[in-house]
């Protein structure tokens, strides 16, 4: 076994580290990672302002800009949509599109996962769904950047979900009742020392899974597309161009699906966890 | 030990000059995400979700009401049709009855009138017959008288010389009575 021969492993790792140092892979990461400027090359680069507050770096980054872009798009769209409902109850144009999604979130996510009293969480779920969806799609347009491929963003969204889940559960069952309800009924006393840590851990794994799932899905697609296109430059041949392009196109189409799917999954799981916290008897 | 340190080096080595890993967490981004999301949630809740969801439920209720109303109207119409059918059948029966009744009446009237006219005709015939008979008898009597007169005159003329008039009248009358019987 290779593990028995540390020299081989050491050599391999040494070579890998050397290779990492030598080969410049930043061109892939450049597209995925956050940045302090908006890169519109070859047209130019916009440097974003650097801000500091109480010693914390709160500079505006590329992902922040794209989150704000999503915010502006959503606000403008929904002002328009809300106004169109005032004019007539019959949807038309953009209203049709948003209505499909709103009704989907309401009837397919909020109602079945939360059940009774879902109306209170509907604004949160709708906002989460549309925000993630818009961020996901902004990463698919040229010069765009996926804010949801930033672990800080997804983790923050997951923490917000976590807070909503816990507060929702506590508001329904009371603070004490909520924590009491975490442990299933009819558990023998001697199991409690195991069950309590497990259930407490379960509280935190849920948002952690939410954050990692969204982040990994949104990052992976871009890296795969970059790697496929990179084949052309690595292999130094035009022969691979059709293969690269067609595979990258396929992945891109897949990413459209993933963008929708991840927004749905994040919202659906948030709803599911809220439902579990609110209706603990199930 | 060496191997593990190299592995750690690989894991944490930052490729390229720019560095940075997808797993780097920038506290500024966290702050901005919270701000952006909460702001978006508040603003959309106010300007979008409330009016849109209200409109949607309003429309759903409207559709539900309309469907219920249509259902009710249809049931009513069906009931009306059934009622109409019943009353139509009733009316038809009534009409039949009336027609039957009037037919009976007409039949009765006909037979009545027929009987009446028949009896009248009979009566008229009887009257006429009796009249004719009466007239006949009258005429016969007249004729008898005349014939008697003529016969008597003729006989008188013939038998003036040898026979007495009164005797002859008696004789003739006797013969005529015989004839009659």
Short mmCIF file of C-alpha atoms in Angstrom, two decimals:
data_model
loop_
_atom_site.label_atom_id
_atom_site.label_comp_id
_atom_site.label_asym_id
_atom_site.label_seq_id
_atom_site.Cartn_x
_atom_site.Cartn_y
_atom_site.Cartn_z
CA UNK A 1 0.00 0.00 0.00
CA UNK A 2 1.16 3.48 -0.75
CA UNK A 3 0.58 4.51 2.84
CA UNK A 4 3.31 2.11 3.89
CA UNK A 5 5.75 3.82 1.67
CA UNK A 6 5.87 7.41 2.92
CA UNK A 7 8.60 8.34 0.50
CA UNK A 8 6.33 7.90 -2.53
CA UNK A 9 3.61 9.98 -0.93
CA UNK A 10 6.03 12.66 0.13
CA UNK A 11 7.44 12.83 -3.38
CA UNK A 12 4.00 13.00 -4.96
CA UNK A 13 2.84 15.72 -2.62
CA UNK A 14 6.09 17.63 -3.12
CA UNK A 15 5.60 17.50 -6.87
CA UNK A 16 2.00 18.59 -6.52
CA UNK A 17 2.92 21.52 -4.34
CA UNK A 18 5.67 22.50 -6.74
CA UNK A 19 3.23 22.23 -9.62
CA UNK A 20 0.68 24.36 -7.81
CA UNK A 21 3.30 26.97 -7.22
CA UNK A 22 4.57 26.88 -10.76
CA UNK A 23 1.35 26.61 -12.71
CA UNK A 24 -0.89 29.59 -12.66
CA UNK A 25 -4.42 28.37 -11.99
CA UNK A 26 -5.58 31.77 -10.89
CA UNK A 27 -7.28 32.36 -14.23
CA UNK A 28 -9.98 29.90 -13.19
CA UNK A 29 -10.20 31.20 -9.67
CA UNK A 30 -10.27 34.73 -11.00
CA UNK A 31 -13.74 34.06 -12.43
CA UNK A 32 -15.03 32.36 -9.35
CA UNK A 33 -13.52 34.33 -6.51
CA UNK A 34 -14.61 37.63 -5.12
CA UNK A 35 -12.62 40.66 -6.26
CA UNK A 36 -12.08 44.26 -5.35
CA UNK A 37 -12.74 45.47 -8.85
CA UNK A 38 -15.25 44.91 -11.63
CA UNK A 39 -13.30 43.40 -14.50
CA UNK A 40 -14.79 44.48 -17.82
CA UNK A 41 -11.67 43.66 -19.82
CA UNK A 42 -10.97 44.43 -22.57
CA UNK A 43 -13.11 47.51 -21.98
CA UNK A 44 -11.61 48.40 -18.65
CA UNK A 45 -11.62 47.73 -14.95
CA UNK A 46 -13.69 49.55 -12.35
CA UNK A 47 -11.99 49.69 -8.94
CA UNK A 48 -14.41 49.48 -6.08
CA UNK A 49 -14.13 51.69 -2.98
CA UNK A 50 -12.37 50.29 0.06
CA UNK A 51 -14.15 50.86 3.33
CA UNK A 52 -13.13 50.12 6.89
CA UNK A 53 -15.34 50.17 9.95
CA UNK A 54 -14.04 49.52 13.47
CA UNK A 55 -11.03 47.85 11.99
CA UNK A 56 -13.11 45.48 9.88
CA UNK A 57 -12.64 45.52 6.16
CA UNK A 58 -16.10 46.21 4.76
CA UNK A 59 -14.95 47.11 1.26
CA UNK A 60 -17.46 46.84 -1.52
CA UNK A 61 -16.51 43.74 -3.50
CA UNK A 62 -17.65 42.30 -6.80
CA UNK A 63 -20.12 39.96 -5.13
CA UNK A 64 -21.55 42.78 -3.05
CA UNK A 65 -22.09 44.79 -6.22
CA UNK A 66 -23.90 41.87 -7.82
CA UNK A 67 -26.03 41.38 -4.73
CA UNK A 68 -27.01 45.01 -4.99
CA UNK A 69 -27.71 44.54 -8.67
CA UNK A 70 -30.01 41.65 -7.75
CA UNK A 71 -31.64 43.86 -5.15
CA UNK A 72 -32.25 46.65 -7.67
CA UNK A 73 -33.58 44.21 -10.27
CA UNK A 74 -35.94 42.62 -7.78
CA UNK A 75 -37.19 45.90 -6.34
CA UNK A 76 -37.81 47.42 -9.77
CA UNK A 77 -39.47 44.26 -11.08
CA UNK A 78 -41.75 43.85 -8.10
CA UNK A 79 -42.74 47.52 -7.99
CA UNK A 80 -43.82 47.04 -11.59
CA UNK A 81 -45.57 43.75 -10.81
CA UNK A 82 -47.36 45.10 -7.74
CA UNK A 83 -48.54 48.03 -9.79
CA UNK A 84 -49.82 45.79 -12.57
CA UNK A 85 -51.97 43.96 -10.01
CA UNK A 86 -53.46 47.25 -8.95
CA UNK A 87 -54.51 47.91 -12.53
CA UNK A 88 -56.09 44.53 -13.13
CA UNK A 89 -56.13 41.14 -11.47
CA UNK A 90 -55.36 39.47 -14.78
CA UNK A 91 -51.59 38.86 -15.04
CA UNK A 92 -49.80 39.79 -18.22
CA UNK A 93 -46.18 39.95 -19.36
CA UNK A 94 -43.61 39.98 -16.57
CA UNK A 95 -46.39 39.57 -14.04
CA UNK A 96 -47.16 36.18 -15.53
CA UNK A 97 -43.56 35.06 -15.00
CA UNK A 98 -43.30 36.27 -11.42
CA UNK A 99 -46.76 34.97 -10.61
CA UNK A 100 -45.80 31.46 -11.64
CA UNK A 101 -42.80 31.60 -9.28
CA UNK A 102 -44.69 33.27 -6.43
CA UNK A 103 -47.55 30.79 -6.64
CA UNK A 104 -44.98 27.99 -6.88
CA UNK A 105 -43.23 29.13 -3.70
CA UNK A 106 -46.55 29.57 -1.95
CA UNK A 107 -48.31 26.37 -3.05
CA UNK A 108 -45.43 23.96 -3.62
CA UNK A 109 -42.93 25.09 -1.00
CA UNK A 110 -44.49 27.06 1.86
CA UNK A 111 -47.88 25.35 2.15
CA UNK A 112 -46.77 21.72 2.08
CA UNK A 113 -43.55 22.14 4.09
CA UNK A 114 -44.76 24.50 6.83
CA UNK A 115 -48.45 23.71 6.78
CA UNK A 116 -50.70 25.71 9.07
CA UNK A 117 -49.50 29.25 9.67
CA UNK A 118 -47.29 29.32 6.59
CA UNK A 119 -48.41 32.86 5.71
CA UNK A 120 -46.13 34.37 8.35
CA UNK A 121 -42.99 32.87 6.72
CA UNK A 122 -44.07 33.44 3.15
CA UNK A 123 -42.39 36.86 2.70
CA UNK A 124 -39.10 35.43 3.99
CA UNK A 125 -39.25 32.37 1.73
CA UNK A 126 -40.25 34.44 -1.30
CA UNK A 127 -37.46 36.93 -0.72
CA UNK A 128 -34.93 34.13 -0.20
CA UNK A 129 -36.08 32.33 -3.34
CA UNK A 130 -36.02 35.36 -5.60
CA UNK A 131 -32.77 36.71 -4.16
CA UNK A 132 -30.91 33.43 -4.64
CA UNK A 133 -32.48 32.90 -8.05
CA UNK A 134 -31.48 36.36 -9.26
CA UNK A 135 -27.96 36.03 -7.85
CA UNK A 136 -27.60 32.62 -9.51
CA UNK A 137 -28.72 33.95 -12.87
CA UNK A 138 -26.55 37.06 -12.64
CA UNK A 139 -23.57 34.71 -12.62
CA UNK A 140 -24.62 33.29 -15.97
CA UNK A 141 -24.58 36.53 -17.92
CA UNK A 142 -21.36 37.80 -19.47
CA UNK A 143 -19.22 39.82 -17.03
CA UNK A 144 -21.55 38.62 -14.35
CA UNK A 145 -20.50 37.15 -11.07
CA UNK A 146 -22.28 34.67 -8.84
CA UNK A 147 -22.62 36.14 -5.39
CA UNK A 148 -24.00 32.78 -4.23
CA UNK A 149 -20.70 31.11 -5.10
CA UNK A 150 -19.17 33.01 -2.20
CA UNK A 151 -19.19 30.91 0.98
CA UNK A 152 -19.60 34.07 3.07
CA UNK A 153 -22.82 34.93 1.23
CA UNK A 154 -24.33 31.45 1.40
CA UNK A 155 -23.29 31.03 5.02
CA UNK A 156 -24.91 34.35 5.89
CA UNK A 157 -28.10 33.37 4.11
CA UNK A 158 -28.05 30.04 5.91
CA UNK A 159 -27.53 31.82 9.26
CA UNK A 160 -30.49 34.06 8.50
CA UNK A 161 -32.47 30.89 7.75
CA UNK A 162 -31.22 29.40 11.02
CA UNK A 163 -32.41 32.46 12.95
CA UNK A 164 -35.79 32.38 11.22
CA UNK A 165 -36.13 28.65 11.97
CA UNK A 166 -35.25 29.00 15.67
CA UNK A 167 -37.25 32.19 16.24
CA UNK A 168 -40.22 30.72 14.37
CA UNK A 169 -40.10 27.59 16.51
CA UNK A 170 -39.73 29.56 19.73
CA UNK A 171 -42.56 31.93 18.86
CA UNK A 172 -44.90 29.01 18.27
CA UNK A 173 -43.89 26.71 21.10
CA UNK A 174 -42.31 29.08 23.61
CA UNK A 175 -38.57 29.13 24.29
CA UNK A 176 -38.68 26.34 26.85
CA UNK A 177 -41.26 24.30 24.95
CA UNK A 178 -39.23 24.56 21.80
CA UNK A 179 -36.07 23.13 23.32
CA UNK A 180 -38.08 20.49 25.14
CA UNK A 181 -39.75 19.51 21.87
CA UNK A 182 -36.40 19.04 20.16
CA UNK A 183 -35.99 15.67 21.84
CA UNK A 184 -38.60 13.20 20.59
CA UNK A 185 -41.25 11.94 22.99
CA UNK A 186 -40.97 8.55 24.63
CA UNK A 187 -37.20 8.44 24.74
CA UNK A 188 -35.80 6.55 27.76
CA UNK A 189 -34.08 8.78 30.29
CA UNK A 190 -30.71 7.11 29.91
CA UNK A 191 -30.69 8.02 26.20
CA UNK A 192 -31.00 11.74 26.91
CA UNK A 193 -27.23 12.35 27.33
CA UNK A 194 -26.84 11.09 23.76
CA UNK A 195 -30.00 12.56 22.26
CA UNK A 196 -29.54 16.12 23.50
CA UNK A 197 -26.09 16.65 21.91
CA UNK A 198 -27.28 14.91 18.73
CA UNK A 199 -30.36 17.09 18.43
CA UNK A 200 -28.39 20.24 19.23
CA UNK A 201 -25.83 19.28 16.62
CA UNK A 202 -28.71 18.64 14.19
CA UNK A 203 -29.82 22.24 14.62
CA UNK A 204 -26.49 23.47 13.31
CA UNK A 205 -25.89 20.91 10.59
CA UNK A 206 -29.04 21.97 8.78
CA UNK A 207 -27.94 25.55 7.96
CA UNK A 208 -24.38 24.30 7.42
CA UNK A 209 -25.66 21.89 4.75
CA UNK A 210 -27.72 24.70 3.22
CA UNK A 211 -24.69 26.96 2.97
CA UNK A 212 -22.33 24.31 1.58
CA UNK A 213 -24.86 22.96 -0.93
CA UNK A 214 -25.59 26.33 -2.49
CA UNK A 215 -21.96 27.42 -2.46
CA UNK A 216 -20.63 24.18 -3.95
CA UNK A 217 -23.29 23.97 -6.66
CA UNK A 218 -22.81 27.53 -7.77
CA UNK A 219 -19.01 27.31 -7.71
CA UNK A 220 -18.63 23.92 -9.34
CA UNK A 221 -20.41 24.73 -12.58
CA UNK A 222 -18.25 27.75 -13.25
CA UNK A 223 -15.06 25.88 -12.49
CA UNK A 224 -16.06 23.04 -14.80
CA UNK A 225 -16.84 25.48 -17.63
CA UNK A 226 -13.50 27.24 -17.09
CA UNK A 227 -11.64 23.94 -16.99
CA UNK A 228 -13.28 22.74 -20.21
CA UNK A 229 -12.42 25.95 -21.99
CA UNK A 230 -8.94 25.78 -20.45
CA UNK A 231 -8.39 22.48 -22.23
CA UNK A 232 -7.92 24.46 -25.44
CA UNK A 233 -5.00 26.38 -23.96
CA UNK A 234 -3.56 23.48 -22.07
CA UNK A 235 -3.54 21.14 -25.07
CA UNK A 236 -2.43 23.90 -27.50
CA UNK A 237 -4.63 22.64 -30.30
CA UNK A 238 -7.72 23.76 -32.16
CA UNK A 239 -8.94 20.18 -32.46
CA UNK A 240 -10.30 20.27 -28.93
CA UNK A 241 -12.23 23.50 -29.52
CA UNK A 242 -15.53 21.89 -30.64
CA UNK A 243 -15.39 19.45 -27.77
CA UNK A 244 -14.62 22.14 -25.22
CA UNK A 245 -17.25 24.50 -26.53
CA UNK A 246 -19.99 21.89 -26.74
CA UNK A 247 -19.21 20.48 -23.32
CA UNK A 248 -19.01 23.95 -21.82
CA UNK A 249 -22.34 24.81 -23.45
CA UNK A 250 -23.85 21.68 -22.00
CA UNK A 251 -22.56 22.58 -18.56
CA UNK A 252 -23.88 26.08 -19.03
CA UNK A 253 -27.35 24.74 -19.80
CA UNK A 254 -27.01 22.50 -16.80
CA UNK A 255 -26.14 25.58 -14.76
CA UNK A 256 -29.40 27.23 -15.76
CA UNK A 257 -31.15 24.21 -14.33
CA UNK A 258 -28.93 24.24 -11.27
CA UNK A 259 -29.57 27.96 -10.72
CA UNK A 260 -33.30 27.29 -10.56
CA UNK A 261 -32.89 24.06 -8.66
CA UNK A 262 -30.64 25.48 -5.94
CA UNK A 263 -32.93 28.44 -5.34
CA UNK A 264 -35.77 25.95 -5.02
CA UNK A 265 -33.85 23.56 -2.76
CA UNK A 266 -32.58 26.29 -0.46
CA UNK A 267 -36.09 27.70 -0.08
CA UNK A 268 -37.72 24.31 0.20
CA UNK A 269 -35.32 23.08 2.86
CA UNK A 270 -35.65 26.35 4.77
CA UNK A 271 -39.40 25.86 4.67
CA UNK A 272 -39.05 22.24 5.73
CA UNK A 273 -36.85 23.14 8.70
CA UNK A 274 -39.24 25.95 9.68
CA UNK A 275 -42.10 23.45 9.47
CA UNK A 276 -40.19 20.99 11.66
CA UNK A 277 -39.45 23.70 14.22
CA UNK A 278 -43.00 25.07 14.24
CA UNK A 279 -44.87 21.76 14.27
CA UNK A 280 -42.65 19.69 16.52
CA UNK A 281 -45.17 16.93 17.06
CA UNK A 282 -44.42 15.50 13.63
CA UNK B 1 5.10 13.58 9.92
CA UNK B 2 6.77 14.97 6.90
CA UNK B 3 4.02 13.57 4.68
CA UNK B 4 1.26 15.13 6.74
CA UNK B 5 2.93 18.51 6.77
CA UNK B 6 3.27 18.35 3.00
CA UNK B 7 -0.39 17.37 2.67
CA UNK B 8 -1.34 20.32 4.84
CA UNK B 9 0.87 22.49 2.72
CA UNK B 10 -0.96 21.27 -0.37
CA UNK B 11 -4.36 21.87 1.17
CA UNK B 12 -3.54 25.36 2.31
CA UNK B 13 -1.27 26.33 -0.53
CA UNK B 14 -2.70 29.23 -2.44
CA UNK B 15 -2.33 28.64 -6.12
CA UNK B 16 -0.97 31.45 -8.18
CA UNK B 17 0.19 34.87 -7.28
CA UNK B 18 -3.23 36.35 -6.53
CA UNK B 19 -4.01 33.74 -3.95
CA UNK B 20 -7.37 33.43 -2.32
CA UNK B 21 -9.45 30.35 -2.00
CA UNK B 22 -13.15 29.84 -2.55
CA UNK B 23 -13.35 29.01 1.13
CA UNK B 24 -12.04 32.39 2.25
CA UNK B 25 -14.61 34.24 4.31
CA UNK B 26 -14.60 37.97 4.01
CA UNK B 27 -16.34 39.59 7.01
CA UNK B 28 -17.27 42.60 4.92
CA UNK B 29 -19.24 40.39 2.57
CA UNK B 30 -21.11 38.88 5.51
CA UNK B 31 -22.06 42.33 6.71
CA UNK B 32 -23.18 43.44 3.27
CA UNK B 33 -25.12 40.24 2.70
CA UNK B 34 -27.04 40.75 5.94
CA UNK B 35 -27.69 44.39 5.11
CA UNK B 36 -28.72 43.62 1.53
CA UNK B 37 -30.94 40.71 2.41
CA UNK B 38 -32.69 42.37 5.34
CA UNK B 39 -33.21 45.53 3.32
CA UNK B 40 -34.56 43.48 0.41
CA UNK B 41 -36.83 41.50 2.73
CA UNK B 42 -38.27 44.63 4.33
CA UNK B 43 -38.74 46.57 1.11
CA UNK B 44 -40.21 43.65 -0.84
CA UNK B 45 -42.49 42.73 2.05
CA UNK B 46 -43.88 46.22 2.00
CA UNK B 47 -44.05 46.99 -1.71
CA UNK B 48 -44.41 43.54 -3.25
CA UNK B 49 -45.41 40.53 -1.19
CA UNK B 50 -48.30 42.12 0.67
CA UNK B 51 -50.11 43.63 -2.33
CA UNK B 52 -49.24 40.74 -4.66
CA UNK B 53 -50.31 38.01 -2.27
CA UNK B 54 -53.44 39.96 -1.41
CA UNK B 55 -54.23 40.36 -5.10
CA UNK B 56 -53.62 36.67 -5.68
CA UNK B 57 -55.88 35.57 -2.85
CA UNK B 58 -58.43 38.15 -3.90
CA UNK B 59 -58.42 36.76 -7.40
CA UNK B 60 -58.56 33.20 -6.13
CA UNK B 61 -61.55 34.06 -3.98
CA UNK B 62 -63.14 35.83 -6.91
CA UNK B 63 -62.66 32.77 -9.11
CA UNK B 64 -63.96 30.50 -6.36
CA UNK B 65 -66.99 32.70 -5.84
CA UNK B 66 -67.61 32.92 -9.57
CA UNK B 67 -67.39 29.17 -9.94
CA UNK B 68 -69.72 28.66 -7.02
CA UNK B 69 -72.11 31.21 -8.45
CA UNK B 70 -71.99 29.56 -11.85
CA UNK B 71 -72.60 26.21 -10.22
CA UNK B 72 -75.55 27.58 -8.33
CA UNK B 73 -76.93 29.25 -11.45
CA UNK B 74 -76.58 26.03 -13.37
CA UNK B 75 -78.37 24.08 -10.67
CA UNK B 76 -81.08 26.68 -10.64
CA UNK B 77 -81.38 26.53 -14.40
CA UNK B 78 -81.54 22.76 -14.26
CA UNK B 79 -84.24 22.97 -11.64
CA UNK B 80 -86.06 25.50 -13.78
CA UNK B 81 -85.82 23.23 -16.79
CA UNK B 82 -87.12 20.31 -14.75
CA UNK B 83 -89.93 22.46 -13.45
CA UNK B 84 -90.67 23.61 -16.95
CA UNK B 85 -90.74 20.04 -18.13
CA UNK B 86 -93.14 19.07 -15.37
CA UNK B 87 -95.39 22.00 -16.04
CA UNK B 88 -95.16 21.34 -19.75
CA UNK B 89 -96.27 17.76 -19.22
CA UNK B 90 -99.00 19.01 -16.96
CA UNK B 91 -100.09 21.54 -19.54
CA UNK B 92 -100.08 18.91 -22.22
CA UNK B 93 -102.21 16.68 -20.05
CA UNK B 94 -104.51 19.55 -19.38
CA UNK B 95 -104.75 20.30 -23.05
CA UNK B 96 -105.46 16.67 -23.78
CA UNK B 97 -108.09 16.65 -21.13
CA UNK B 98 -109.68 19.78 -22.48
CA UNK B 99 -109.62 18.43 -26.01
CA UNK B 100 -111.07 15.14 -24.81
CA UNK B 101 -113.71 16.92 -22.85
CA UNK B 102 -114.67 19.14 -25.71
CA UNK B 103 -114.69 16.16 -28.02
CA UNK B 104 -116.99 14.35 -25.65
CA UNK B 105 -119.13 17.40 -25.38
CA UNK B 106 -119.25 17.72 -29.14
CA UNK B 107 -120.08 14.05 -29.46
CA UNK B 108 -122.80 14.41 -26.90
CA UNK B 109 -124.06 17.54 -28.55
CA UNK B 110 -123.95 15.82 -31.90
CA UNK B 111 -125.91 12.83 -30.70
CA UNK B 112 -128.28 15.14 -28.89
CA UNK B 113 -128.80 17.29 -31.91
CA UNK B 114 -129.04 14.24 -34.11
CA UNK B 115 -131.56 12.63 -31.82
CA UNK B 116 -133.44 15.87 -31.58
CA UNK B 117 -133.55 16.35 -35.27
CA UNK B 118 -134.41 12.71 -35.81
CA UNK B 119 -137.30 12.86 -33.41
CA UNK B 120 -138.38 16.15 -34.92
CA UNK B 121 -138.20 14.67 -38.34
CA UNK B 122 -140.14 11.68 -37.13
CA UNK B 123 -142.66 13.95 -35.58
CA UNK B 124 -142.81 15.96 -38.76
CA UNK B 125 -143.24 12.78 -40.75
CA UNK B 126 -145.89 11.62 -38.38
CA UNK B 127 -147.57 14.99 -38.55
CA UNK B 128 -147.31 15.00 -42.27
CA UNK B 129 -148.64 11.45 -42.46
CA UNK B 130 -151.56 12.22 -40.23
CA UNK B 131 -152.19 15.40 -42.18
CA UNK B 132 -152.03 13.47 -45.40
CA UNK B 133 -154.32 10.86 -43.95
CA UNK B 134 -156.67 13.49 -42.71
CA UNK B 135 -156.56 15.22 -46.08
CA UNK B 136 -157.01 11.89 -47.77
CA UNK B 137 -159.98 11.06 -45.65
CA UNK B 138 -161.40 14.50 -46.23
CA UNK B 139 -160.81 14.20 -49.93
CA UNK B 140 -162.21 10.71 -49.87
CA UNK B 141 -165.31 11.89 -48.04
CA UNK B 142 -165.71 14.78 -50.46
CA UNK B 143 -165.15 12.42 -53.33
CA UNK B 144 -167.55 9.96 -51.78
CA UNK B 145 -170.18 12.69 -51.45
CA UNK B 146 -169.50 13.92 -54.94
CA UNK B 147 -169.49 10.40 -56.35
CA UNK B 148 -172.64 9.70 -54.46
CA UNK B 149 -174.20 12.91 -55.75
CA UNK B 150 -173.05 12.19 -59.29
CA UNK B 151 -174.21 8.63 -59.07
CA UNK B 152 -177.45 9.67 -57.54
CA UNK B 153 -177.95 12.38 -60.17
CA UNK B 154 -177.02 9.96 -62.88
CA UNK B 155 -179.25 7.31 -61.47
CA UNK B 156 -182.01 9.87 -60.90
CA UNK B 157 -181.63 10.92 -64.47
CA UNK B 158 -181.69 7.32 -65.64
CA UNK B 159 -184.35 6.05 -63.33
CA UNK B 160 -186.51 9.19 -63.04
CA UNK B 161 -189.44 7.50 -64.44
CA UNK B 162 -189.60 4.26 -62.55
CA UNK B 163 -187.99 4.77 -59.31
CA UNK B 164 -188.54 7.02 -56.41
CA UNK B 165 -185.52 9.20 -55.58
CA UNK B 166 -185.42 8.50 -51.90
CA UNK B 167 -185.52 4.75 -52.37
CA UNK B 168 -182.69 4.88 -54.80
CA UNK B 169 -180.48 7.04 -52.47
CA UNK B 170 -181.02 4.51 -49.74
CA UNK B 171 -180.11 1.71 -52.08
CA UNK B 172 -176.91 3.43 -53.31
CA UNK B 173 -175.82 4.33 -49.77
CA UNK B 174 -176.33 0.76 -48.79
CA UNK B 175 -174.09 -0.38 -51.61
CA UNK B 176 -171.45 2.18 -50.79
CA UNK B 177 -171.40 1.11 -47.17
CA UNK B 178 -170.96 -2.42 -48.32
CA UNK B 179 -168.09 -1.31 -50.51
CA UNK B 180 -166.44 0.52 -47.71
CA UNK B 181 -166.50 -2.50 -45.52
#
